[in-house]
PDB file of C-alpha atoms and ligand atoms in Angstrom:
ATOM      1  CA  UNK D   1      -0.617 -11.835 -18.428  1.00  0.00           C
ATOM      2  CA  UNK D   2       0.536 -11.107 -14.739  1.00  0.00           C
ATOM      3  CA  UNK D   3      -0.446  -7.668 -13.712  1.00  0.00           C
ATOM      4  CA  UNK D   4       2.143  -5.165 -12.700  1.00  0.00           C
ATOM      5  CA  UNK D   5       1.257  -6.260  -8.829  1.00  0.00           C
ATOM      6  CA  UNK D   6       1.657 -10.118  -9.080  1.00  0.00           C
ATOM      7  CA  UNK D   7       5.469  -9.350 -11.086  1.00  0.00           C
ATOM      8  CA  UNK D   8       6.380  -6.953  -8.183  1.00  0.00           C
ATOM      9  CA  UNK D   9       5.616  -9.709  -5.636  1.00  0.00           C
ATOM     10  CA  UNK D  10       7.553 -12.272  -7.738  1.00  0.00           C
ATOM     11  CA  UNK D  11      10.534  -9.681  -7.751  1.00  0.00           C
ATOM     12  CA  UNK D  12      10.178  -9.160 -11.594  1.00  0.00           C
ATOM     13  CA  UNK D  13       9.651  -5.374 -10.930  1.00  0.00           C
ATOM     14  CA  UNK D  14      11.344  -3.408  -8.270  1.00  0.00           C
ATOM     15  CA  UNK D  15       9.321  -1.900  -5.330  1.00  0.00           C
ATOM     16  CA  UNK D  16      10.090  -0.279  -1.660  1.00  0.00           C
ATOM     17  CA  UNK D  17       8.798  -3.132  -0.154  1.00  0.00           C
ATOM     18  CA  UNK D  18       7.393  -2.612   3.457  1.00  0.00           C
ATOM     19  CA  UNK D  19       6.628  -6.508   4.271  1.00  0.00           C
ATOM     20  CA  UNK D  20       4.894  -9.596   3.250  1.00  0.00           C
ATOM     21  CA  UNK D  21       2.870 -12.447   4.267  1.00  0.00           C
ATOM     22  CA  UNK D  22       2.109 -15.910   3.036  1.00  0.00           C
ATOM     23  CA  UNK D  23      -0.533 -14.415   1.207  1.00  0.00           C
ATOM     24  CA  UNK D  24      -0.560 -10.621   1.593  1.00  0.00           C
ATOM     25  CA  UNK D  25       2.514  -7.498   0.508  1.00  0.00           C
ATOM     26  CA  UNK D  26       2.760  -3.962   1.447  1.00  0.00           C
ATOM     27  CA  UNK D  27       5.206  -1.746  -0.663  1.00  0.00           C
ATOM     28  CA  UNK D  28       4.746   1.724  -0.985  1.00  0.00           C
ATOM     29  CA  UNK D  29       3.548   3.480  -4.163  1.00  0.00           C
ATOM     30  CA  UNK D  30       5.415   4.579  -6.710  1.00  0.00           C
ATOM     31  CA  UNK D  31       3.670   7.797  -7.178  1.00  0.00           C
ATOM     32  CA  UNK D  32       2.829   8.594  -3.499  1.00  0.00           C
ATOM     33  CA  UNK D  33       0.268  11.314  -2.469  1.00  0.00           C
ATOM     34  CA  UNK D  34       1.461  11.483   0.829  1.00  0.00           C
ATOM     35  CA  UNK D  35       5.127  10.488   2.495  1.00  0.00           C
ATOM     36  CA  UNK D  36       4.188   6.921   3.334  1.00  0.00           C
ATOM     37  CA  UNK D  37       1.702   5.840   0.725  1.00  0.00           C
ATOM     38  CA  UNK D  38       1.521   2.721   1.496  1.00  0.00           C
ATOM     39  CA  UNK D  39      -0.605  -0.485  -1.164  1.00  0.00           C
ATOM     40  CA  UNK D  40      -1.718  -3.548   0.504  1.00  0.00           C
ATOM     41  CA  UNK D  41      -2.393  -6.255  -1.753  1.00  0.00           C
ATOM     42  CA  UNK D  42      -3.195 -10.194  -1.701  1.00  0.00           C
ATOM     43  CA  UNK D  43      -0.638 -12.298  -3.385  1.00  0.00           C
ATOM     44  CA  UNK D  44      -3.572 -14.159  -5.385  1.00  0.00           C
ATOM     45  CA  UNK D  45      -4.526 -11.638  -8.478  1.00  0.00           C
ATOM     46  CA  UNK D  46      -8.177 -10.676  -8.326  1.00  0.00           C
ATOM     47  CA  UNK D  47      -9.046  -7.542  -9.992  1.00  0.00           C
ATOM     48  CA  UNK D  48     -11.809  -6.426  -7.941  1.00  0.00           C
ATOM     49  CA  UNK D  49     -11.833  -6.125  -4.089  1.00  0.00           C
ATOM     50  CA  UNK D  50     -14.906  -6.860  -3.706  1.00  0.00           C
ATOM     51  CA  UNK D  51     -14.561 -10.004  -5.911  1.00  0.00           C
ATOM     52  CA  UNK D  52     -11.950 -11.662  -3.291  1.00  0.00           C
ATOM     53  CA  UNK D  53     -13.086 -14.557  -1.300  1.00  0.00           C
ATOM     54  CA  UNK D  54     -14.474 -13.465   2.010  1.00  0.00           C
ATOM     55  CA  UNK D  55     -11.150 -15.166   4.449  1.00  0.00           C
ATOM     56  CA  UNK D  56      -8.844 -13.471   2.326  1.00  0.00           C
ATOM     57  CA  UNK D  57     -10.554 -10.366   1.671  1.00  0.00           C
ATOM     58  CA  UNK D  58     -10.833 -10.158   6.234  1.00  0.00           C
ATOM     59  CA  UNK D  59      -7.638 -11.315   6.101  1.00  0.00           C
ATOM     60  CA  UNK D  60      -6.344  -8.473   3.573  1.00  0.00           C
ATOM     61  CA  UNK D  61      -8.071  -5.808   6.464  1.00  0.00           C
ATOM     62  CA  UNK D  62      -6.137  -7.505   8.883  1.00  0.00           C
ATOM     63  CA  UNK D  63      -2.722  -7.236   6.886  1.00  0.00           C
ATOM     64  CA  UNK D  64      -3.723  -3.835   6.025  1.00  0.00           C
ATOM     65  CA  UNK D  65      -4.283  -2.781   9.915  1.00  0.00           C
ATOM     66  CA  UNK D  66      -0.300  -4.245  10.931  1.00  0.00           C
ATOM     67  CA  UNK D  67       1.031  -2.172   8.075  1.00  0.00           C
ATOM     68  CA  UNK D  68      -0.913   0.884   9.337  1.00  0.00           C
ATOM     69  CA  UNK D  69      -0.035   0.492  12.547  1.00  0.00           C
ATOM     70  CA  UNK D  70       3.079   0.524  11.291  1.00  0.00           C
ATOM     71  CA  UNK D  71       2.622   3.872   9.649  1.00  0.00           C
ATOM     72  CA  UNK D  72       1.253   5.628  12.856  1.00  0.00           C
ATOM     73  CA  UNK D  73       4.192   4.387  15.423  1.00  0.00           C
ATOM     74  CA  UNK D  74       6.922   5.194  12.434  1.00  0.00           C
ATOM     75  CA  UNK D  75       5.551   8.789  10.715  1.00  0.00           C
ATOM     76  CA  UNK D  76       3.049   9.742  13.154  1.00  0.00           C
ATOM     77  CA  UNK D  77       0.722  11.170  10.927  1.00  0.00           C
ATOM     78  CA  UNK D  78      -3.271  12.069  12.612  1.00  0.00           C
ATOM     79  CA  UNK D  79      -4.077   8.905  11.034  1.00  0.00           C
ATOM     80  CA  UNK D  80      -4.180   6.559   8.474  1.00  0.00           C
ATOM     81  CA  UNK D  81      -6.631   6.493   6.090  1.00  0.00           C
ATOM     82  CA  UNK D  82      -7.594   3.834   3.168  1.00  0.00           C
ATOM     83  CA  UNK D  83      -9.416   4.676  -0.118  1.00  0.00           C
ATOM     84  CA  UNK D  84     -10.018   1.644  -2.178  1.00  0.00           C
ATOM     85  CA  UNK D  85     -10.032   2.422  -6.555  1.00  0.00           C
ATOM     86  CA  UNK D  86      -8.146   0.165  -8.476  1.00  0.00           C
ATOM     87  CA  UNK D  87      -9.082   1.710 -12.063  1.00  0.00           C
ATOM     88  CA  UNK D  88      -5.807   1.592 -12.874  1.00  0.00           C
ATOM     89  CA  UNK D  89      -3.840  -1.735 -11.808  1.00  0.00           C
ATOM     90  CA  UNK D  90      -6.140  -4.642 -12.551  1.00  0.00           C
ATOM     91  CA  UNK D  91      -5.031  -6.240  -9.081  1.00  0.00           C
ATOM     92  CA  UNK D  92      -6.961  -5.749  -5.784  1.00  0.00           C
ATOM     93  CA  UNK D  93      -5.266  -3.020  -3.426  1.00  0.00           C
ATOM     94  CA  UNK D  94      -5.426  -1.161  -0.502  1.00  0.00           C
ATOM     95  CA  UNK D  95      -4.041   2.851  -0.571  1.00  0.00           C
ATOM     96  CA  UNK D  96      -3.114   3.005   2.958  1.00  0.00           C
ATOM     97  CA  UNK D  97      -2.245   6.910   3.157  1.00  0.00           C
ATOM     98  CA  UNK D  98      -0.637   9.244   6.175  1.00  0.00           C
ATOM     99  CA  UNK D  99      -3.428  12.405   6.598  1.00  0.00           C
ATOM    100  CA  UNK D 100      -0.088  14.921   8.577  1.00  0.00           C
ATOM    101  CA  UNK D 101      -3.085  17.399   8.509  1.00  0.00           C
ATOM    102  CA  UNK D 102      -6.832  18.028   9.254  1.00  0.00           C
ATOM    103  CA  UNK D 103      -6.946  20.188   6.131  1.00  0.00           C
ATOM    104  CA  UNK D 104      -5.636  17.566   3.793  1.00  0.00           C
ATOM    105  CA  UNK D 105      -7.236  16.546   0.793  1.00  0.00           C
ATOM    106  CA  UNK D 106      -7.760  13.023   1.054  1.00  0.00           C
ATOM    107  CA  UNK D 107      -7.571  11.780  -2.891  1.00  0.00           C
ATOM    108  CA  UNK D 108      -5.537  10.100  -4.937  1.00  0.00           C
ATOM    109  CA  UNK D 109      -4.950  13.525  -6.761  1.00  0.00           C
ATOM    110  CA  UNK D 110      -1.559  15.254  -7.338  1.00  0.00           C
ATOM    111  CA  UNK D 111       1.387  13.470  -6.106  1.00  0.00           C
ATOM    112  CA  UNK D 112       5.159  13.937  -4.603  1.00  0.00           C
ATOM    113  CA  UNK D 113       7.853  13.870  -6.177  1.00  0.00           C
ATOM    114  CA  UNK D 114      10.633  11.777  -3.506  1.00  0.00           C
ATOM    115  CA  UNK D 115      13.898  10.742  -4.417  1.00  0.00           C
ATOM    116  CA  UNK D 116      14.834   7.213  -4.513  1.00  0.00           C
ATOM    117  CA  UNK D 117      16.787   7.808  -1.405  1.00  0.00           C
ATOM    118  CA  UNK D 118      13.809   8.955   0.647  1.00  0.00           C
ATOM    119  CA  UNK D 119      11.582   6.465  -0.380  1.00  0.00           C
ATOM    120  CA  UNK D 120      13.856   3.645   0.579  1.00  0.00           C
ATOM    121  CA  UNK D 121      14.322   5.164   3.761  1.00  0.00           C
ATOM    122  CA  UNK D 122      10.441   5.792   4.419  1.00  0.00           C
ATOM    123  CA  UNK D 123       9.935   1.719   3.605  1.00  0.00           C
ATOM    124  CA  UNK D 124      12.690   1.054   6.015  1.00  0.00           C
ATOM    125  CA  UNK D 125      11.043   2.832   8.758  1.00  0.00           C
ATOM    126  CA  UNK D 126       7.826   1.587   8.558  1.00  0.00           C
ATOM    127  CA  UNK D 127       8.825  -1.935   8.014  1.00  0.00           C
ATOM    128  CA  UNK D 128      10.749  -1.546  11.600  1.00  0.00           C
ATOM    129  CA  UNK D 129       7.416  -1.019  12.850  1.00  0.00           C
ATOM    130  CA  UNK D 130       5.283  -3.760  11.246  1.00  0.00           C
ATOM    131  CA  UNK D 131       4.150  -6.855  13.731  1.00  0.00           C
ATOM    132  CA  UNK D 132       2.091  -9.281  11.819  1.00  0.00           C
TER     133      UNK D 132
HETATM  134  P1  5GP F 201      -5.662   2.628  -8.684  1.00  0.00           P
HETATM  135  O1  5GP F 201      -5.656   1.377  -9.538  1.00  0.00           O
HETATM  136  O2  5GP F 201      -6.195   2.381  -7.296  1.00  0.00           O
HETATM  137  O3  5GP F 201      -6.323   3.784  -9.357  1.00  0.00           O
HETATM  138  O4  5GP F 201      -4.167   3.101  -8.483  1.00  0.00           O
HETATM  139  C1  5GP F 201      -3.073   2.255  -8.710  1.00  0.00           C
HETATM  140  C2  5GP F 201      -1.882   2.790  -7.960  1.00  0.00           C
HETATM  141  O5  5GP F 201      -0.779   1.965  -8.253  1.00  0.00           O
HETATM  142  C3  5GP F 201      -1.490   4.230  -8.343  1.00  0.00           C
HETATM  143  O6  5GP F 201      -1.507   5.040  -7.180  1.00  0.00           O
HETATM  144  C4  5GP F 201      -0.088   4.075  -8.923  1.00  0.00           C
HETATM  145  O7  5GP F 201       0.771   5.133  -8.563  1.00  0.00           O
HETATM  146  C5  5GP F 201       0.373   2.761  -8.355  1.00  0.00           C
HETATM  147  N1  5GP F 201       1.304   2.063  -9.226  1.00  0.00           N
HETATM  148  C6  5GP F 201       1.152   1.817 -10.551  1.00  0.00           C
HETATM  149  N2  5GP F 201       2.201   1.141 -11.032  1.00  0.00           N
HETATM  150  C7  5GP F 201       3.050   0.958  -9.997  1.00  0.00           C
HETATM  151  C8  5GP F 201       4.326   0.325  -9.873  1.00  0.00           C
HETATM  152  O8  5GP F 201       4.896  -0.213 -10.815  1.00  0.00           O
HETATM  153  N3  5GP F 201       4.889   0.325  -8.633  1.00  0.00           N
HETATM  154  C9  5GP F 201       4.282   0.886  -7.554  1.00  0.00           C
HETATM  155  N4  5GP F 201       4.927   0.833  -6.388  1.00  0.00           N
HETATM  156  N5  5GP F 201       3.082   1.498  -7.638  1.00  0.00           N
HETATM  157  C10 5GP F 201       2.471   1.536  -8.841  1.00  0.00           C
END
């Protein structure tokens, strides 16, 4: 069965998409621990990251470093950071996520609760920003 990630992609599911590739997508998450949470996946369902083929797996950092450029320029947050877990969505991601302050607990703990409105408008403004 397609994971959750691969019927997103095909347009199955719904997402705030932030851009795509031939072979990569950016969209943010739906439960976002930071304004901007950002998941950077390749089109081709692996589970594991570290189970992707070397070219795509560079070319996934690659993708991944456009889309948080993208979220620098557009949020301007200290930086982005990644963290890399995936023991919930059997399909190889990214979390790019915003740190707005030194202090901030970088985890994929509690998150915010944005309306639909906001979120749509954070996608938009980051997706301005993204040069592949
Ligand atoms: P992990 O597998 O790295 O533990 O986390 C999976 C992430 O995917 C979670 O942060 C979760 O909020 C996100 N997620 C799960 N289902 C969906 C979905 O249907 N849409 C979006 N945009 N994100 C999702």
């Amino acid at each position: 069965m397609a994971s959750i990630f691969t019927r997103i992609v095909e347009g199955e599911i719904p997402c705030y998409k932030i851009a795509e590739s031939d072979r990569f997508f950016a969209f943010l998450d739906i439960n976002p621990v930071q304004k901007g949470h950002t998941l950077v996946i390749p089109k081709q369902e692996t589970d594991y990251l570290f189970d992707v083929e070397n070219e795509t797996l560079g070319g996934l950092i690659v993708f991944a470093k456009s889309i948080a450029r993208a979220i620098d320029t557009s949020l301007q947050p200290i930086r982005t950071g990644i963290i890399v877990e995936g023991l919930e969505v059997p399909h190889a991601h990214i979390h790019l996520i915003p740190i707005y302050d030194a202090n901030q607990s970088f985890s994929l703990g509690r998150s915010l609760s944005l309306p639909s409105e906001e979120m749509q408008s954070i996608a938009q403004t980051i997706s301005a920003e993204v040069h592949l």
